[in-house]
Amino acid sequence: MSAAPFLVVHNLVRHFGSVRAVDGVSFQIAPGQVVGLIGANGAGKTTMMRMLATLDPPDGGTIHLDGINAVAHPAKIRRRLGWMPDFVGASRDMSVGDYLDFYARAHGFHGRELIRRIADVVQFGELGPLLDRPADALSKGQMQRLSLARTLLNEPEFLILDEPAAGLDPKARIEFKNVIRLLRGRGKTMLISSHILSELGEMCDSLLFMDAGRMMHHGDTDSLRQRDAVAAGAFAINIRVHGDPAALLEWLSVRAGWRLVESRRDGARAAFAGSDPLVLAGELRRLTADGICVTDFHREERRLEEAFVEMLREPAPVRPQRGVAAAEDRS
Amino acid sequence: MSATEATLTPAEEQIARRIDFPTWLPAMLVKELRQGLRQRGFIAALVGFQVLMTLFLIFAVAGGTGSASFDILQSAYWVMINVQLLIVTPLRAVTGLQAELDSRWVDLMMLTRLTAWRIVLGKWFSLVVQGGLLVVAMLPYGVARYFFGSVDLVSEARIIAVIFAASAVVTAAALWSSVLPKLARVVLAIGVAFLWQFAPGSIATLFASRSRSGGPGLTFAVAGTGANWWLLVFDALLLLVVCLVGAVRKLSPRAESQTLLMRGLPLLGLLPLPLLSLRDMMPQAGLTAIFFIIVAALELARAEEPMECHWRAWTRFGRWGRVVGRLVQPGWASAIEWVMVAAAAAALGGYATVMPWKVALAALLGAEALIFPALLLTWMSSQFTQRTAGYALLLIGASVLAAISATAGVFGNLATAADRVMMLMPISSFWSVLQLSVPPPTPVLLGQILLAGAVLGGAWLRASPYRRQRREFETAPTEEPQG
């Protein structure tokens, strides 16, 4: 990663009584990156997001956004971030228009600028027809659009979206994914939490896995899908052929680097020793050149849900001792 | 249409048409006014009082001047104003910030340029404005009374101003209570209701001493005491700001400390003393002491730990900055130093009085009384969250025990033993010294000083990790924000 990290979280700790809701979490996000935050209920996602949004002080560790200490200078950070929680926070007797007007004023806009900002986010969220509707009487999808519109009023550089797709119907989910793409196009750095892993896999550059307050993994989605195979220095390949697969099975048994894992009615599942995609491409050319009629040849990928479940089974990463962590903090 | 409006796009025009308050008005004020003026409670109060007053007016007109129905109109007018300003308006504030905290809306507000101060001030000001609107709606009946009877308009305007100011203070207190736990809110409400019975302008005093001209008892209550108006306004302002700081504190990020304001305000009560006559000086000093005790209790019960930025805010002012800074760091450890310094200052100030020994002893034992519960709290588990309640329980409990022991001394045959215990034990020793007109016997005095020294020394020792932390803050590399 060549650019300096935009967000640096180091050894973040937050406890409620004896419960460590966030337990020594460290990670970095580059500018313009979209990062997914995954974890079961109670994993510490919302607690961490609230700390990143400067709403709760951490009990230990540091958060720096673009070099600014978020704990010591929350006001400087707040101007640059947008937080979309899993609630809209609209009160009674408040229309959609009043809601946006209030937040635009709260961000310090007035006059023509205030009108422009509201008009922009209304257009972005397609909220025009809803302006006179009570804000607390919208459908879930409309509420999410309103919430996102509020979040974008001050054109923040860093967006924290907490369960933005929760409760949305399939159509609204697709629309939401498009919105994320649009925001990515505008260069926003985003941290998105969700339970729906496949969705995050499509939207995010990298994924953070949390469990019981600890970070289990931080990496890009491809590496996660192929983690097992790559770790073993091999690709898992599914091959389908036209007609009898006997020729394929024989080819696999004699060809160096290949190992048959499972024969199937229309092909085979095999392991190829090597992790260079170019070598693999050469093997495919050789396979067809040897007269085997290949109809499908693809690298097997694990579903993110499987990766997540497997990760939960793994022993937790070793946490630095308290004294060491404190010394690191001070340094 | 102005030139600016002419260039609006259709989408912007749609937005511009909807905006009903000027865009330069503060966000909180606009929000609260929009919501408040549409609230059923406000509409019901406005319409209900109008209907009632219209009925009273009709009866008064039918009865004529000097009739019983005219007297009822006079009473009803003042009762309505009192109810609107001193009951309805503060009651609307009681849930003011709690609703925002419960709905977590305040989180969203805090992520804008709104500071905790702007949120609280906007809320409070809009409530006061709405109270003002209710009073303005009552003015026609005031004018009608002028036509039907002899009414001193200047005096009544002054009375309304006083009630309005009282309403502003009580509303601020109610707003503060809205961020407190439910139990604390109930206790505070009972306390305010109790004290209100003695306050000028309360409904009780209105009914008890309604003047012949129909004016409220307030005229007599305040004028009769020869009250120092500017002093009243000054004290009311101090109380108002303390209440607002209390509410602001709950919303502020941890890095933004309100401790300087909270701990400085009670001491401001001493400022007018040199300007006062001897007669006014003692009540003002007493009021300041009560004010100080309340704030000290709140400060000594706070578990909050100071941050590096709190300390660094003072170190840049050099040696004197450090001296002041250590007294205004958040949390009980710094509050102990603040109480000790204030007690030392009070003891020195005692030399200007006729009984310097008494002031000095009261200051020492007062500091011991305030710090003793805080010292006990330091041994409580860090998970104990009801620290303020625990502190108050210890302070009030020990005071009640002192009262019981004093009663036992009077009614039983235990006078000597009870007196000794009362005069030595922390907290009760403070109350006992207030009763003395001559210095206590030397053994008792020595015992009091030794015990007070042990309590203060113990607290000082318990606070030593925080002093060490301050030194660490000094030596830690400076982290200046970029951008």
Short mmCIF file of N, CA and C in Angstrom, two decimals, chain B residues 252-310:
data_model
loop_
_atom_site.label_atom_id
_atom_site.label_comp_id
_atom_site.label_asym_id
_atom_site.label_seq_id
_atom_site.Cartn_x
_atom_site.Cartn_y
_atom_site.Cartn_z
N SER B 252 -21.02 16.30 26.66
CA SER B 252 -19.68 16.63 26.13
C SER B 252 -18.84 15.39 25.91
N PRO B 253 -18.01 15.39 24.87
CA PRO B 253 -17.02 14.32 24.75
C PRO B 253 -16.06 14.40 25.93
N ARG B 254 -15.46 13.28 26.27
CA ARG B 254 -14.60 13.23 27.46
C ARG B 254 -13.44 14.22 27.38
N ALA B 255 -12.99 14.46 26.15
CA ALA B 255 -11.83 15.35 26.00
C ALA B 255 -12.19 16.81 26.32
N GLU B 256 -13.49 17.14 26.24
CA GLU B 256 -13.89 18.53 26.51
C GLU B 256 -14.34 18.63 27.97
N SER B 257 -13.46 19.12 28.79
CA SER B 257 -13.76 19.16 30.22
C SER B 257 -14.52 20.45 30.58
N GLN B 258 -15.52 20.33 31.43
CA GLN B 258 -16.27 21.50 31.92
C GLN B 258 -15.91 21.76 33.38
N THR B 259 -14.81 21.12 33.84
CA THR B 259 -14.49 21.15 35.27
C THR B 259 -14.16 22.55 35.76
N LEU B 260 -13.42 23.32 34.94
CA LEU B 260 -13.04 24.68 35.36
C LEU B 260 -14.28 25.49 35.69
N LEU B 261 -15.26 25.42 34.80
CA LEU B 261 -16.50 26.18 34.98
C LEU B 261 -17.24 25.70 36.23
N MET B 262 -17.36 24.39 36.35
CA MET B 262 -18.12 23.82 37.46
C MET B 262 -17.50 24.20 38.80
N ARG B 263 -16.18 24.10 38.88
CA ARG B 263 -15.52 24.36 40.16
C ARG B 263 -15.31 25.85 40.40
N GLY B 264 -15.30 26.63 39.32
CA GLY B 264 -15.08 28.07 39.47
C GLY B 264 -16.34 28.81 39.87
N LEU B 265 -17.48 28.35 39.40
CA LEU B 265 -18.73 29.09 39.63
C LEU B 265 -19.07 29.29 41.10
N PRO B 266 -18.96 28.26 41.95
CA PRO B 266 -19.33 28.50 43.35
C PRO B 266 -18.44 29.56 44.00
N LEU B 267 -17.17 29.60 43.56
CA LEU B 267 -16.24 30.57 44.15
C LEU B 267 -16.59 32.00 43.72
N LEU B 268 -17.24 32.11 42.55
CA LEU B 268 -17.64 33.44 42.08
C LEU B 268 -18.64 34.07 43.05
N GLY B 269 -19.33 33.22 43.80
CA GLY B 269 -20.31 33.73 44.78
C GLY B 269 -19.67 34.61 45.83
N LEU B 270 -18.35 34.49 45.97
CA LEU B 270 -17.66 35.31 46.97
C LEU B 270 -17.35 36.71 46.45
N LEU B 271 -17.37 36.86 45.12
CA LEU B 271 -16.97 38.14 44.52
C LEU B 271 -17.73 39.35 45.07
N PRO B 272 -19.07 39.25 45.24
CA PRO B 272 -19.78 40.47 45.69
C PRO B 272 -19.55 40.81 47.16
N LEU B 273 -18.94 39.92 47.93
CA LEU B 273 -18.85 40.14 49.39
C LEU B 273 -18.29 41.52 49.78
N PRO B 274 -17.17 41.95 49.16
CA PRO B 274 -16.63 43.26 49.57
C PRO B 274 -17.59 44.42 49.32
N LEU B 275 -18.55 44.21 48.42
CA LEU B 275 -19.47 45.31 48.07
C LEU B 275 -20.72 45.32 48.96
N LEU B 276 -20.86 44.30 49.79
CA LEU B 276 -22.11 44.16 50.54
C LEU B 276 -22.01 44.76 51.94
N SER B 277 -23.20 45.12 52.44
CA SER B 277 -23.26 45.56 53.84
C SER B 277 -23.10 44.33 54.72
N LEU B 278 -22.81 44.56 55.98
CA LEU B 278 -22.58 43.45 56.91
C LEU B 278 -23.80 42.55 57.00
N ARG B 279 -24.98 43.16 56.88
CA ARG B 279 -26.23 42.40 57.00
C ARG B 279 -26.39 41.43 55.82
N ASP B 280 -25.99 41.88 54.64
CA ASP B 280 -26.13 41.03 53.44
C ASP B 280 -24.97 40.05 53.28
N MET B 281 -23.86 40.37 53.98
CA MET B 281 -22.65 39.60 53.75
C MET B 281 -22.80 38.15 54.24
N MET B 282 -23.36 38.00 55.42
CA MET B 282 -23.46 36.66 56.00
C MET B 282 -24.36 35.73 55.17
N PRO B 283 -25.58 36.19 54.78
CA PRO B 283 -26.40 35.30 53.93
C PRO B 283 -25.71 34.93 52.63
N GLN B 284 -24.99 35.92 52.05
CA GLN B 284 -24.31 35.63 50.77
C GLN B 284 -23.19 34.61 50.98
N ALA B 285 -22.44 34.77 52.08
CA ALA B 285 -21.36 33.82 52.37
C ALA B 285 -21.96 32.43 52.62
N GLY B 286 -23.07 32.41 53.36
CA GLY B 286 -23.74 31.13 53.64
C GLY B 286 -24.23 30.46 52.37
N LEU B 287 -24.82 31.29 51.50
CA LEU B 287 -25.33 30.77 50.22
C LEU B 287 -24.19 30.20 49.37
N THR B 288 -23.07 30.94 49.36
CA THR B 288 -21.90 30.48 48.60
C THR B 288 -21.38 29.17 49.18
N ALA B 289 -21.39 29.08 50.51
CA ALA B 289 -20.91 27.84 51.15
C ALA B 289 -21.80 26.66 50.76
N ILE B 290 -23.12 26.87 50.78
CA ILE B 290 -24.05 25.79 50.39
C ILE B 290 -23.79 25.39 48.93
N PHE B 291 -23.64 26.40 48.10
CA PHE B 291 -23.36 26.22 46.69
C PHE B 291 -22.08 25.39 46.51
N PHE B 292 -21.06 25.78 47.29
CA PHE B 292 -19.76 25.10 47.22
C PHE B 292 -19.90 23.64 47.66
N ILE B 293 -20.64 23.42 48.74
CA ILE B 293 -20.80 22.05 49.27
C ILE B 293 -21.48 21.15 48.22
N ILE B 294 -22.51 21.70 47.57
CA ILE B 294 -23.24 20.89 46.57
C ILE B 294 -22.30 20.53 45.40
N VAL B 295 -21.60 21.56 44.89
CA VAL B 295 -20.70 21.31 43.75
C VAL B 295 -19.55 20.39 44.17
N ALA B 296 -19.03 20.61 45.40
CA ALA B 296 -17.93 19.77 45.87
C ALA B 296 -18.38 18.31 45.96
N ALA B 297 -19.60 18.11 46.46
CA ALA B 297 -20.12 16.74 46.56
C ALA B 297 -20.18 16.08 45.18
N LEU B 298 -20.66 16.86 44.20
CA LEU B 298 -20.76 16.32 42.83
C LEU B 298 -19.37 16.02 42.26
N GLU B 299 -18.44 16.91 42.53
CA GLU B 299 -17.10 16.75 41.97
C GLU B 299 -16.32 15.61 42.63
N LEU B 300 -16.47 15.51 43.95
CA LEU B 300 -15.72 14.47 44.68
C LEU B 300 -16.25 13.07 44.38
N ALA B 301 -17.48 12.99 43.86
CA ALA B 301 -18.05 11.67 43.56
C ALA B 301 -17.74 11.23 42.13
N ARG B 302 -17.12 12.11 41.37
CA ARG B 302 -16.88 11.77 39.95
C ARG B 302 -15.69 10.82 39.78
N ALA B 303 -15.94 9.75 39.02
CA ALA B 303 -14.89 8.75 38.83
C ALA B 303 -14.04 9.04 37.59
N GLU B 304 -14.46 10.03 36.82
CA GLU B 304 -13.80 10.33 35.54
C GLU B 304 -12.29 10.50 35.69
N GLU B 305 -11.54 9.93 34.76
CA GLU B 305 -10.09 10.06 34.81
C GLU B 305 -9.62 11.13 33.84
N PRO B 306 -8.66 11.95 34.27
CA PRO B 306 -8.18 13.00 33.37
C PRO B 306 -7.43 12.43 32.17
N MET B 307 -7.44 13.18 31.11
CA MET B 307 -6.71 12.77 29.90
C MET B 307 -5.52 13.71 29.71
N GLU B 308 -4.65 13.28 28.84
CA GLU B 308 -3.45 14.07 28.59
C GLU B 308 -3.81 15.48 28.11
N CYS B 309 -4.84 15.55 27.24
CA CYS B 309 -5.20 16.85 26.68
C CYS B 309 -5.71 17.80 27.77
N HIS B 310 -6.33 17.26 28.82
CA HIS B 310 -6.80 18.12 29.92
C HIS B 310 -5.61 18.79 30.61
#
